[in-house]
PDB file of C-alpha atoms in Angstrom:
ATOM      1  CA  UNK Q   1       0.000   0.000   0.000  1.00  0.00           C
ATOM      2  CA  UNK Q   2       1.001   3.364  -1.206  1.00  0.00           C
ATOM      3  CA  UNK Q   3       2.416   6.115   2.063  1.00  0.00           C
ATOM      4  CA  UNK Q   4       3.259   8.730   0.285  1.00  0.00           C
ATOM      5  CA  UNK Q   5      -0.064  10.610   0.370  1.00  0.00           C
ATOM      6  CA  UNK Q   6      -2.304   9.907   3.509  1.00  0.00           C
ATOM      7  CA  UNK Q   7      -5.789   8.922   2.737  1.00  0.00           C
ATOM      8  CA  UNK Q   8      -9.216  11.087   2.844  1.00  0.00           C
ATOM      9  CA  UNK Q   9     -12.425   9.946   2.250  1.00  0.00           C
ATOM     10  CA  UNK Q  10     -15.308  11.791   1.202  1.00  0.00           C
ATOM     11  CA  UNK Q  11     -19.105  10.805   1.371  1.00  0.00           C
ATOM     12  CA  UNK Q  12     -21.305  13.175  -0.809  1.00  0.00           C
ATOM     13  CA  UNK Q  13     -23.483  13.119  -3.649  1.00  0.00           C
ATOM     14  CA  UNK Q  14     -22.558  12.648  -7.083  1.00  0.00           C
ATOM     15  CA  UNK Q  15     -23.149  15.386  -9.551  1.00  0.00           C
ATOM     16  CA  UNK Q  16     -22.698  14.660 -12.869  1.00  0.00           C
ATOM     17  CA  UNK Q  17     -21.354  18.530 -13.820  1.00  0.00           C
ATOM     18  CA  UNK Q  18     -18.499  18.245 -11.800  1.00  0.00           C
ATOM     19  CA  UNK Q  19     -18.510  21.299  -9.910  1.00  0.00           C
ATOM     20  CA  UNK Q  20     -19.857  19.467  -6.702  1.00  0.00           C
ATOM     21  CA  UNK Q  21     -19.966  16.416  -4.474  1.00  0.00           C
ATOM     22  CA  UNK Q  22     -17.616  13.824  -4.717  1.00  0.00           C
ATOM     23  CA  UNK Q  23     -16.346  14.786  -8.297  1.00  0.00           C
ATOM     24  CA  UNK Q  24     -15.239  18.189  -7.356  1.00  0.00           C
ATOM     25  CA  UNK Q  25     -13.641  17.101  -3.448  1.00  0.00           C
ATOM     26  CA  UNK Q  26     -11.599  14.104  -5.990  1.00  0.00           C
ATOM     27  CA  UNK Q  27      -9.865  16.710  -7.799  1.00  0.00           C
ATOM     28  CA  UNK Q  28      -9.471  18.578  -5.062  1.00  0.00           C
ATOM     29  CA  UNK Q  29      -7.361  15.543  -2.620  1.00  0.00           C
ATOM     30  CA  UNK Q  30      -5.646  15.386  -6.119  1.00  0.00           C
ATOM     31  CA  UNK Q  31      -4.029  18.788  -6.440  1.00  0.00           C
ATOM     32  CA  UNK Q  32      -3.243  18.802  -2.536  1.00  0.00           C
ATOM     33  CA  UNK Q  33      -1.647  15.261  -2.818  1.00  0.00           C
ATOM     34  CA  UNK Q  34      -3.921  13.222  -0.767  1.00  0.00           C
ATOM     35  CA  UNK Q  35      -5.289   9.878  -1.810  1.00  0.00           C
ATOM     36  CA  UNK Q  36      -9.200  10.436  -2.020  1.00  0.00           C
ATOM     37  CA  UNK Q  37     -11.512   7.848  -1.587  1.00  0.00           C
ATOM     38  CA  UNK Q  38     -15.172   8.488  -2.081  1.00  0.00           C
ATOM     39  CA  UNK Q  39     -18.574   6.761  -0.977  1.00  0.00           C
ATOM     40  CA  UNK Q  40     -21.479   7.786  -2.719  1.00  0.00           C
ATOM     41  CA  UNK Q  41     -24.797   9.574  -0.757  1.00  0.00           C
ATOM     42  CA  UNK Q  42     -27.185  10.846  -3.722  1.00  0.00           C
ATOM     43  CA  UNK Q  43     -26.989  10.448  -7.467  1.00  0.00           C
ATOM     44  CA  UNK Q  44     -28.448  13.920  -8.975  1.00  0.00           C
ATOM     45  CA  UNK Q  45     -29.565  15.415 -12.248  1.00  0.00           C
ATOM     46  CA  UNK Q  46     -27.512  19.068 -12.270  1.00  0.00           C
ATOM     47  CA  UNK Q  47     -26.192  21.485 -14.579  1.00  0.00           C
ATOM     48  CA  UNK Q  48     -24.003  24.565 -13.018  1.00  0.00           C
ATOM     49  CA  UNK Q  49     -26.625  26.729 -12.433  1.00  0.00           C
ATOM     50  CA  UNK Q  50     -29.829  24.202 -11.958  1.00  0.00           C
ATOM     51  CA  UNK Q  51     -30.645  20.858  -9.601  1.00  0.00           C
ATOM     52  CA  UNK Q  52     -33.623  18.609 -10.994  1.00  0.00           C
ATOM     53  CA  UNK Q  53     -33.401  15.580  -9.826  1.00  0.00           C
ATOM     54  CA  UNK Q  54     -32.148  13.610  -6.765  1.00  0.00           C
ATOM     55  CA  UNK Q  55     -32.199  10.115  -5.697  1.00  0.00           C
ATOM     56  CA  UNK Q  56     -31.005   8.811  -2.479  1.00  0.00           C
ATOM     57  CA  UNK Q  57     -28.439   6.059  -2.419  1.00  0.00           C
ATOM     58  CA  UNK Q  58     -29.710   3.160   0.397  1.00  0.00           C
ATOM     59  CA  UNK Q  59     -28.638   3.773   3.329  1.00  0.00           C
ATOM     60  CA  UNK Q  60     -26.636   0.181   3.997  1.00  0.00           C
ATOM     61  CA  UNK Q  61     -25.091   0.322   0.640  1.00  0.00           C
ATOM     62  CA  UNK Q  62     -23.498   3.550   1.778  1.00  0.00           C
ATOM     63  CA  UNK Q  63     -22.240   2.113   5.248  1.00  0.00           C
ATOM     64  CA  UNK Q  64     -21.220  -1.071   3.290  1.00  0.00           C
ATOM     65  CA  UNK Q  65     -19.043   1.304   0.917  1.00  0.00           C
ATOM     66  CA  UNK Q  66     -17.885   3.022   3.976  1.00  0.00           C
ATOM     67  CA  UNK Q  67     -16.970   0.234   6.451  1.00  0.00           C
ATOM     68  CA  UNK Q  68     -14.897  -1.750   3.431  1.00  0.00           C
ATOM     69  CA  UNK Q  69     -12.718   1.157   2.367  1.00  0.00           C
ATOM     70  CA  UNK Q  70     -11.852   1.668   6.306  1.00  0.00           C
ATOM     71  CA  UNK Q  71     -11.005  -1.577   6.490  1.00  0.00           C
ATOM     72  CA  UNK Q  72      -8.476  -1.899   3.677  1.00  0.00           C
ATOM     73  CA  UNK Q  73      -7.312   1.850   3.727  1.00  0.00           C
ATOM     74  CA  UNK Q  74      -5.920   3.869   7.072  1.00  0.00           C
ATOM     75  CA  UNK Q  75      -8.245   7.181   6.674  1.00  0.00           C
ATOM     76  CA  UNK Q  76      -7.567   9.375   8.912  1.00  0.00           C
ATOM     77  CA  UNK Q  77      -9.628  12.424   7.576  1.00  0.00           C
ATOM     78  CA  UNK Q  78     -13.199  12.143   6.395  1.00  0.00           C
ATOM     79  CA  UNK Q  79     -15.616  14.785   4.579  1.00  0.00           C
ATOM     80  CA  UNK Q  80     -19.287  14.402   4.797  1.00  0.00           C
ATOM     81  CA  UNK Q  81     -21.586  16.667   2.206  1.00  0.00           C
ATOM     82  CA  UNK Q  82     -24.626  15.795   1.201  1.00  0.00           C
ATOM     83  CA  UNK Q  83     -26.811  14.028   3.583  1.00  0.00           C
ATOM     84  CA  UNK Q  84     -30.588  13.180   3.946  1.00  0.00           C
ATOM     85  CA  UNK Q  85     -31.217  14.017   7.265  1.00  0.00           C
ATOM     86  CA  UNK Q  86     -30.298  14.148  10.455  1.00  0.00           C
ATOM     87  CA  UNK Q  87     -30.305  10.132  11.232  1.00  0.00           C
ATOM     88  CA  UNK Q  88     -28.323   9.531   8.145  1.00  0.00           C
ATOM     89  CA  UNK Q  89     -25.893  11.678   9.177  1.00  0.00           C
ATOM     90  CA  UNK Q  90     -25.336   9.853  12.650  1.00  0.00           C
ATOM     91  CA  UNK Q  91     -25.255   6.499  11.302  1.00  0.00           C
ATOM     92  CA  UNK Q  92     -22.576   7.469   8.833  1.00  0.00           C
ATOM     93  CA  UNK Q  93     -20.868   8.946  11.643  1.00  0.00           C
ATOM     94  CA  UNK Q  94     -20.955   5.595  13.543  1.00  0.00           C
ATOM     95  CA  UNK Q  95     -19.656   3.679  11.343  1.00  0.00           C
ATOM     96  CA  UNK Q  96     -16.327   5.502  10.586  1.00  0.00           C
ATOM     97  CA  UNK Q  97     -16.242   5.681  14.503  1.00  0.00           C
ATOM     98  CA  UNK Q  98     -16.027   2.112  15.318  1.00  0.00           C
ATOM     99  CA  UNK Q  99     -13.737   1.487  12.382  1.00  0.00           C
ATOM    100  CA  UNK Q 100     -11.380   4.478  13.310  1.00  0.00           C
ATOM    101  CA  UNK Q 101     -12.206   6.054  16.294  1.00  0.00           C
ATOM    102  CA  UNK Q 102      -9.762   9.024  16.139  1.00  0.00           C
ATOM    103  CA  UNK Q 103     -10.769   9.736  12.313  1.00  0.00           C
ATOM    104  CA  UNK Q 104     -10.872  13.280  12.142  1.00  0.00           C
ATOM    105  CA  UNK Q 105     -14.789  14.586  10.648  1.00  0.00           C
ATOM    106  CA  UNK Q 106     -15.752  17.331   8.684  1.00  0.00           C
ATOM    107  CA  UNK Q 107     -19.377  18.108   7.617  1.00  0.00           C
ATOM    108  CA  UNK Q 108     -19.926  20.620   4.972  1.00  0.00           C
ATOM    109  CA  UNK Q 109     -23.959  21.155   5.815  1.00  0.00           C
ATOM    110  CA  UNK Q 110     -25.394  20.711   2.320  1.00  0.00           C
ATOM    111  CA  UNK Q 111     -29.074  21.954   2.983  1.00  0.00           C
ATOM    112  CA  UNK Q 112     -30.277  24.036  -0.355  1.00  0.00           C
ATOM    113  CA  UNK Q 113     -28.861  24.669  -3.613  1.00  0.00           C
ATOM    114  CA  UNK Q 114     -28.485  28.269  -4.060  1.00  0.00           C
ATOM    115  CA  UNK Q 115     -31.241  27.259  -6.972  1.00  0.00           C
ATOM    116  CA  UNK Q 116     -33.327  26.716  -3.809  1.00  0.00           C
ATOM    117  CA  UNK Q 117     -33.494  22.498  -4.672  1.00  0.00           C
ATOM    118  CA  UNK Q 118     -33.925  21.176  -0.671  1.00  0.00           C
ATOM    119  CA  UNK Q 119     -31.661  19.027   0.239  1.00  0.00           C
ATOM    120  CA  UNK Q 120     -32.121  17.933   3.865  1.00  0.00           C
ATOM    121  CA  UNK Q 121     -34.797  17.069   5.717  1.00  0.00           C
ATOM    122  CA  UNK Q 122     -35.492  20.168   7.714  1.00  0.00           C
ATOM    123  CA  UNK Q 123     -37.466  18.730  10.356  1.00  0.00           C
ATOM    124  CA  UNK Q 124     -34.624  16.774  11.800  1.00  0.00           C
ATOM    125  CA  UNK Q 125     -32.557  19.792  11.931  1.00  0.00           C
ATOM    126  CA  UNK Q 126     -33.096  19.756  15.980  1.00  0.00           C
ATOM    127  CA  UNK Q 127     -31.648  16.216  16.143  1.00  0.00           C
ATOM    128  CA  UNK Q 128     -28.602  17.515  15.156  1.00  0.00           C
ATOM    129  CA  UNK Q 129     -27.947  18.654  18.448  1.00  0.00           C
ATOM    130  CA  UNK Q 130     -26.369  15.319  19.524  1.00  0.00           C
ATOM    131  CA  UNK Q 131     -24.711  14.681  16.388  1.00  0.00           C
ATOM    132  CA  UNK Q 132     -22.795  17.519  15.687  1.00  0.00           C
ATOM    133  CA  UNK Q 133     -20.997  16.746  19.112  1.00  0.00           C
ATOM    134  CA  UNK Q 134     -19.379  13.953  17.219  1.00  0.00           C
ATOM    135  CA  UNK Q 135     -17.967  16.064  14.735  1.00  0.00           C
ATOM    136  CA  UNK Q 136     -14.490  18.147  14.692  1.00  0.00           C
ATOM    137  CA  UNK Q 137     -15.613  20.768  12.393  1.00  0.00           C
ATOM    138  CA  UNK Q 138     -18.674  22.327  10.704  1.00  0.00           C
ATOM    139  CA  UNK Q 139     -18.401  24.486   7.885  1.00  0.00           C
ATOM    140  CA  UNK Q 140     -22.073  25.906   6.855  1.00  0.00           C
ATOM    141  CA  UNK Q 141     -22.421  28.759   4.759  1.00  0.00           C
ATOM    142  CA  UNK Q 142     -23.633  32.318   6.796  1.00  0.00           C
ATOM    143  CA  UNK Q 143     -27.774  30.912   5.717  1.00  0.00           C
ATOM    144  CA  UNK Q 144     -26.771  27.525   7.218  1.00  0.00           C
ATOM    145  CA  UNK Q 145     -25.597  28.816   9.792  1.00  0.00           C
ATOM    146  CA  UNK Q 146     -28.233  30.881  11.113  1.00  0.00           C
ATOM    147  CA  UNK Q 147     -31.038  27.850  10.559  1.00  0.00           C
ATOM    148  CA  UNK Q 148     -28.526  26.357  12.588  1.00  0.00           C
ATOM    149  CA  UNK Q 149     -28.373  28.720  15.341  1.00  0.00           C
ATOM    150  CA  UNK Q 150     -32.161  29.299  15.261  1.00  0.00           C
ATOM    151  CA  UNK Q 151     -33.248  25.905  15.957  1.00  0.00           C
ATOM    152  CA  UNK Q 152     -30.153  25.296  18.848  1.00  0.00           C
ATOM    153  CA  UNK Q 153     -28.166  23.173  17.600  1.00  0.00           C
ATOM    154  CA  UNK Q 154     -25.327  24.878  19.074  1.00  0.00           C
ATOM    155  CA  UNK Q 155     -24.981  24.262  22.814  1.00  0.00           C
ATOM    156  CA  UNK Q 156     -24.408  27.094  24.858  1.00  0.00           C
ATOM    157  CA  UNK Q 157     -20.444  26.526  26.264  1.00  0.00           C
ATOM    158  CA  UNK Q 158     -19.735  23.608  24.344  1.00  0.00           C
ATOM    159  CA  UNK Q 159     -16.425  23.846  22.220  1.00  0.00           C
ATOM    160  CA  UNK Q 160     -15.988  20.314  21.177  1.00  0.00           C
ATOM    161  CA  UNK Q 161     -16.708  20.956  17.638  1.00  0.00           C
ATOM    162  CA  UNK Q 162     -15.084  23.679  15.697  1.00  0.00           C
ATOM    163  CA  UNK Q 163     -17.315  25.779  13.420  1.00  0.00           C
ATOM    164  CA  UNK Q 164     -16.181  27.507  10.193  1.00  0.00           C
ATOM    165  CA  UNK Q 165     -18.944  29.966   8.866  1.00  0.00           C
ATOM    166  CA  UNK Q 166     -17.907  30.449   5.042  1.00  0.00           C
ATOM    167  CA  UNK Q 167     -18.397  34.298   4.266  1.00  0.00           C
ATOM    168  CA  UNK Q 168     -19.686  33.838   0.586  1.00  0.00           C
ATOM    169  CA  UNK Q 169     -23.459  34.505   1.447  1.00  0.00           C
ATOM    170  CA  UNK Q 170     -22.746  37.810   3.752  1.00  0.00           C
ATOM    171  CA  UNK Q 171     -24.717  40.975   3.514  1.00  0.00           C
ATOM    172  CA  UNK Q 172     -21.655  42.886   5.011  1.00  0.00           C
ATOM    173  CA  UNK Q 173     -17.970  41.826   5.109  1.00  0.00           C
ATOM    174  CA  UNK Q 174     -18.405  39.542   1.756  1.00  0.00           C
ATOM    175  CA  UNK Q 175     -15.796  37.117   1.458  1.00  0.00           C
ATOM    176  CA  UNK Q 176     -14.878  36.970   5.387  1.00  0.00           C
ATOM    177  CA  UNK Q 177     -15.077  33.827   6.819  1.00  0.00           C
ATOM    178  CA  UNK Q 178     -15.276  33.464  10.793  1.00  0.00           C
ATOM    179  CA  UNK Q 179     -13.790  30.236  12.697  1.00  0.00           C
ATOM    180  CA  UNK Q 180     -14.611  29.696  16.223  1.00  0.00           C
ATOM    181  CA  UNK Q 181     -12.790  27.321  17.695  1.00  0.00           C
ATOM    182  CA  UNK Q 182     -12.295  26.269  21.098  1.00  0.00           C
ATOM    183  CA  UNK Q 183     -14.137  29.578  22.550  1.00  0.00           C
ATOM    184  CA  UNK Q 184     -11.728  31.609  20.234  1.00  0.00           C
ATOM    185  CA  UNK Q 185     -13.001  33.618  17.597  1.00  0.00           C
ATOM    186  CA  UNK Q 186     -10.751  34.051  14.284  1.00  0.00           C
ATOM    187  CA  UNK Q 187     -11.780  36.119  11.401  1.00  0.00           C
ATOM    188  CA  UNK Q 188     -10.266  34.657   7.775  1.00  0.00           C
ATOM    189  CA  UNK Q 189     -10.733  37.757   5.441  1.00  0.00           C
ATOM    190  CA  UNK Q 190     -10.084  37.353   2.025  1.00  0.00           C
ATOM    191  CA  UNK Q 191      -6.501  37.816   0.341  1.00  0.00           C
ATOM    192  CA  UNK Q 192      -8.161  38.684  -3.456  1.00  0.00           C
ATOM    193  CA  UNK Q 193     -10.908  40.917  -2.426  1.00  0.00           C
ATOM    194  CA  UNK Q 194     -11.878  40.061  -6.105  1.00  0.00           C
ATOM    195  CA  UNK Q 195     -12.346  36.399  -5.433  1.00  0.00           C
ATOM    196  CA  UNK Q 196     -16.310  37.505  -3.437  1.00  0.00           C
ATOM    197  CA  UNK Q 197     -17.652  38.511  -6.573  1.00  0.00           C
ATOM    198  CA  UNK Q 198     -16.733  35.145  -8.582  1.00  0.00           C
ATOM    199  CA  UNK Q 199     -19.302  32.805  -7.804  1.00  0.00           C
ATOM    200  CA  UNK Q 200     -18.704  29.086  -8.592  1.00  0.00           C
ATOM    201  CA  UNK Q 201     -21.028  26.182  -8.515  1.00  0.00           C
ATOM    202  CA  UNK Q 202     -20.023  24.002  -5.523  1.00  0.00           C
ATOM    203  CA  UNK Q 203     -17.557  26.412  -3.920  1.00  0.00           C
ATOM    204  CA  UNK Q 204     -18.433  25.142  -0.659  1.00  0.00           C
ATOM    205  CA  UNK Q 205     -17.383  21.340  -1.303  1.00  0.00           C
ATOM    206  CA  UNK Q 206     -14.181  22.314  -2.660  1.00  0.00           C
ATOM    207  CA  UNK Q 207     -13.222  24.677   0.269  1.00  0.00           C
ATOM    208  CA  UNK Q 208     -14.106  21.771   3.284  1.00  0.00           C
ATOM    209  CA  UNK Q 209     -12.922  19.406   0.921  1.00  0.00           C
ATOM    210  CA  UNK Q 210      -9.187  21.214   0.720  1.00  0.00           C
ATOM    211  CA  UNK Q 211      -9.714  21.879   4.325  1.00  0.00           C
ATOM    212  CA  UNK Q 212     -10.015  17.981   4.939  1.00  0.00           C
ATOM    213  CA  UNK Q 213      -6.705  17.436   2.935  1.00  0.00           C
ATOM    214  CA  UNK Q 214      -4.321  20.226   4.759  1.00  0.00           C
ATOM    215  CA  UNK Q 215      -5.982  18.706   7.917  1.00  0.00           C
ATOM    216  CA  UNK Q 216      -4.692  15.187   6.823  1.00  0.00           C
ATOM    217  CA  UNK Q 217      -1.256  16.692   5.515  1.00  0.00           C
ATOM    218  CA  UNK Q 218      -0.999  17.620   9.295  1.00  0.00           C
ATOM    219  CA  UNK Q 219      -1.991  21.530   9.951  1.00  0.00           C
ATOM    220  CA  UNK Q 220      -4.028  22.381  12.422  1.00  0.00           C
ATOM    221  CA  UNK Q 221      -7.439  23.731  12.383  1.00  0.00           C
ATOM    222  CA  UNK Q 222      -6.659  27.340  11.683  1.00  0.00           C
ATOM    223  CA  UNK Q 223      -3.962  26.996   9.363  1.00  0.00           C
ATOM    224  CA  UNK Q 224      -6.067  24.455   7.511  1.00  0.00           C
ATOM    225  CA  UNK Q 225      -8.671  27.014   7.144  1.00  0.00           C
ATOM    226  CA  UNK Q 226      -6.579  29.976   5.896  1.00  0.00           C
ATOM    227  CA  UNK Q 227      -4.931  27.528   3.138  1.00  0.00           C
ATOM    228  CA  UNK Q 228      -8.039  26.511   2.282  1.00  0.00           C
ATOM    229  CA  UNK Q 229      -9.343  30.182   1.687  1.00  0.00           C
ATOM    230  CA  UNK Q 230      -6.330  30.488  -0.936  1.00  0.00           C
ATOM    231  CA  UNK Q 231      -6.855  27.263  -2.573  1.00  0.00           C
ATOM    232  CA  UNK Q 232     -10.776  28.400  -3.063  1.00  0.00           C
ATOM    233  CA  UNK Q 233     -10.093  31.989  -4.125  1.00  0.00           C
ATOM    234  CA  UNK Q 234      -7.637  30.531  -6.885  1.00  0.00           C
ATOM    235  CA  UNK Q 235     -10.957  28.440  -7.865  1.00  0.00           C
ATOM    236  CA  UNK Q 236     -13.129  31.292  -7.664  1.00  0.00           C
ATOM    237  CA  UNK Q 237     -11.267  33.671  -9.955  1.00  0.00           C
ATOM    238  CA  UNK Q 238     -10.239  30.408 -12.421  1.00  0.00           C
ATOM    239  CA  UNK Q 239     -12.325  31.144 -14.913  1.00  0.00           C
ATOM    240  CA  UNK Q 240     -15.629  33.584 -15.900  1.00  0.00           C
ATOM    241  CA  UNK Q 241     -18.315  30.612 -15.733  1.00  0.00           C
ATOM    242  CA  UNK Q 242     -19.881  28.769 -13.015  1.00  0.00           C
ATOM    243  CA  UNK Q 243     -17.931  26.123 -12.988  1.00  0.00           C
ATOM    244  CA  UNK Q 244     -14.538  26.064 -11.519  1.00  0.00           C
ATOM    245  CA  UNK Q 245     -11.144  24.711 -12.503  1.00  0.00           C
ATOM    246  CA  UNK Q 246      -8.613  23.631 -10.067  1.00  0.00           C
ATOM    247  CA  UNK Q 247      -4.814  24.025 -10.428  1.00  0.00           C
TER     248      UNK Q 247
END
C-alpha cells in the first residue's frame, strides 16, 4: 500500500457537472496530494446553475461502501456533504467511529442549492444537536448557519466541535469567513478581495474538501482554514463561468 499521500475519504453526492460532491472534493485531494476515496450519498440530475433531480443512495449500501474502504485503507480524515437528514448523518458517523475512532470529521452542511433544490430534511434539523458533538468541524455557509443557530443546535459553552462559517453569502464583510474554535473567535478575510464577486457552482465542497486534505497533511485547524481560503479563491477567480477549474 502506497504512504506517500495519507488517505481522505469523502461521502457526498454525485453530480454529474463536476462542480460538486464527490467529483469536485476528488480533484481537489488530487491537487493537494492526498489519496481520495469516495462513498457515494445521492446520485443527482444538475447542470451549473440548476438541480432537478435527486435520488437517495440506500442507506446500507453507503455504510457497506464506507466500512470496506476503512477496512483496507488507514483514513484518517473524512468529509461528509450531502446528507438526507439528520439520522443519516449519525449512522454514517458511527460507522467511521467504530472502524477508526480518532478519524478526524468534517461536515460541509449541504441543505439548499443556491437554486433553492432542498436538500435535507429540515425537520430533523433539531436532532442535530447530539450529532454535531461527534464532529471536529462544521463548515455551513452564513444561511446555514443561522437555521442552525435558530433551531439550537449549538450548545451554549460547548467547544468540542469547531465551526467555520464560510463568508460567501454575507450581507456585510463579503468574502470573510469566521472560525470559532475552542471559545476563540478568528476572522479569515479574504486575500483577493476580487475572489467575493466570482461565484462558482459548488464552492463550498471544494473549500471543506481542501480543508479535509491540509488537515490530513498535518496543519491544524486554523492553518487548515486559511490555506483553504487560498486554494478556493484561486478556484473562484479560475475562470468567468460557473464552474470552476482547479490548479
Amino acid at each position: 500500500m502506497q504512504t506517500e499521500r495519507p488517505f481522505v475519504m469523502s461521502i457526498a453526492g454525485y453530480d454529474p457537472s463536476g462542480g460538486a460532491g464527490l467529483l469536485a472534493d476528488i480533484k481537489t485531494f488530487e491537487q493537494l496530494k492526498v489519496k481520495g476515496l469516495g462513498v457515494c450519498t445521492a446520485m443527482t440530475i444538475q447542470t451549473g446553475s440548476e438541480c432537478l433531480n435527486l435520488e437517495w443512495q440506500p442507506l446500507e449500501r453507503i455504510l457497506s461502501s464506507i466500512d470496506i474502504l476503512m477496512k483496507n485503507y488507514p483514513v484518517n480524515m473524512v468529509k461528509i456533504g450531502m446528507v438526507k437528514d439528520a439520522e443519516f448523518l449519525n449512522e454514517i458517523i458511527l460507522t467511521i467511529k467504530a472502524n477508526h475512532p480518532e478519524a478526524k470529521i468534517i461536515w460541509d452542511p449541504v441543505l439548499k442549492s443556491t437554486s433553492e433544490f432542498s436538500f435535507f430534511d429540515m425537520k430533523t434539523i433539531p436532532q442535530l444537536r447530539n450529532v454535531i458533538q461527534q464532529i471536529d468541524l462544521l463548515t455551513p455557509n452564513y444561511n446555514e448557519y443561522k437555521v442552525l443557530q435558530e433551531n439550537h443546535v449549538f450548545q451554549v459553552g460547548d467547544s468540542s466541535c469547531s465551526v467555520l462559517i464560510k463568508g460567501g453569502h454575507r450581507e456585510n464583510q463579503l468574502g470573510t469567513d469566521i472560525l470559532f474554535e475552542k471559545e476563540k473567535e478568528i476572522s479569515i478575510k479574504p486575500n483577493d478581495t476580487a475572489s467575493a464577486f466570482h461565484p462558482k457552482h459548488g464552492s463550498g465542497c471544494v473549500l471543506s474538501s481542501a480543508i479535509a486534505g491540509y488537515l490530513a497533511k498535518g496543519e491544524n485547524v486554523e492553518q487548515a482554514c486559511r490555506k483553504g481560503k487560498s486554494y478556493i479563491e484561486k478556484f473562484l477567480t479560475s475562470n468567468p463561468t460557473l464552474l470552476g477549474f482547479h490548479s
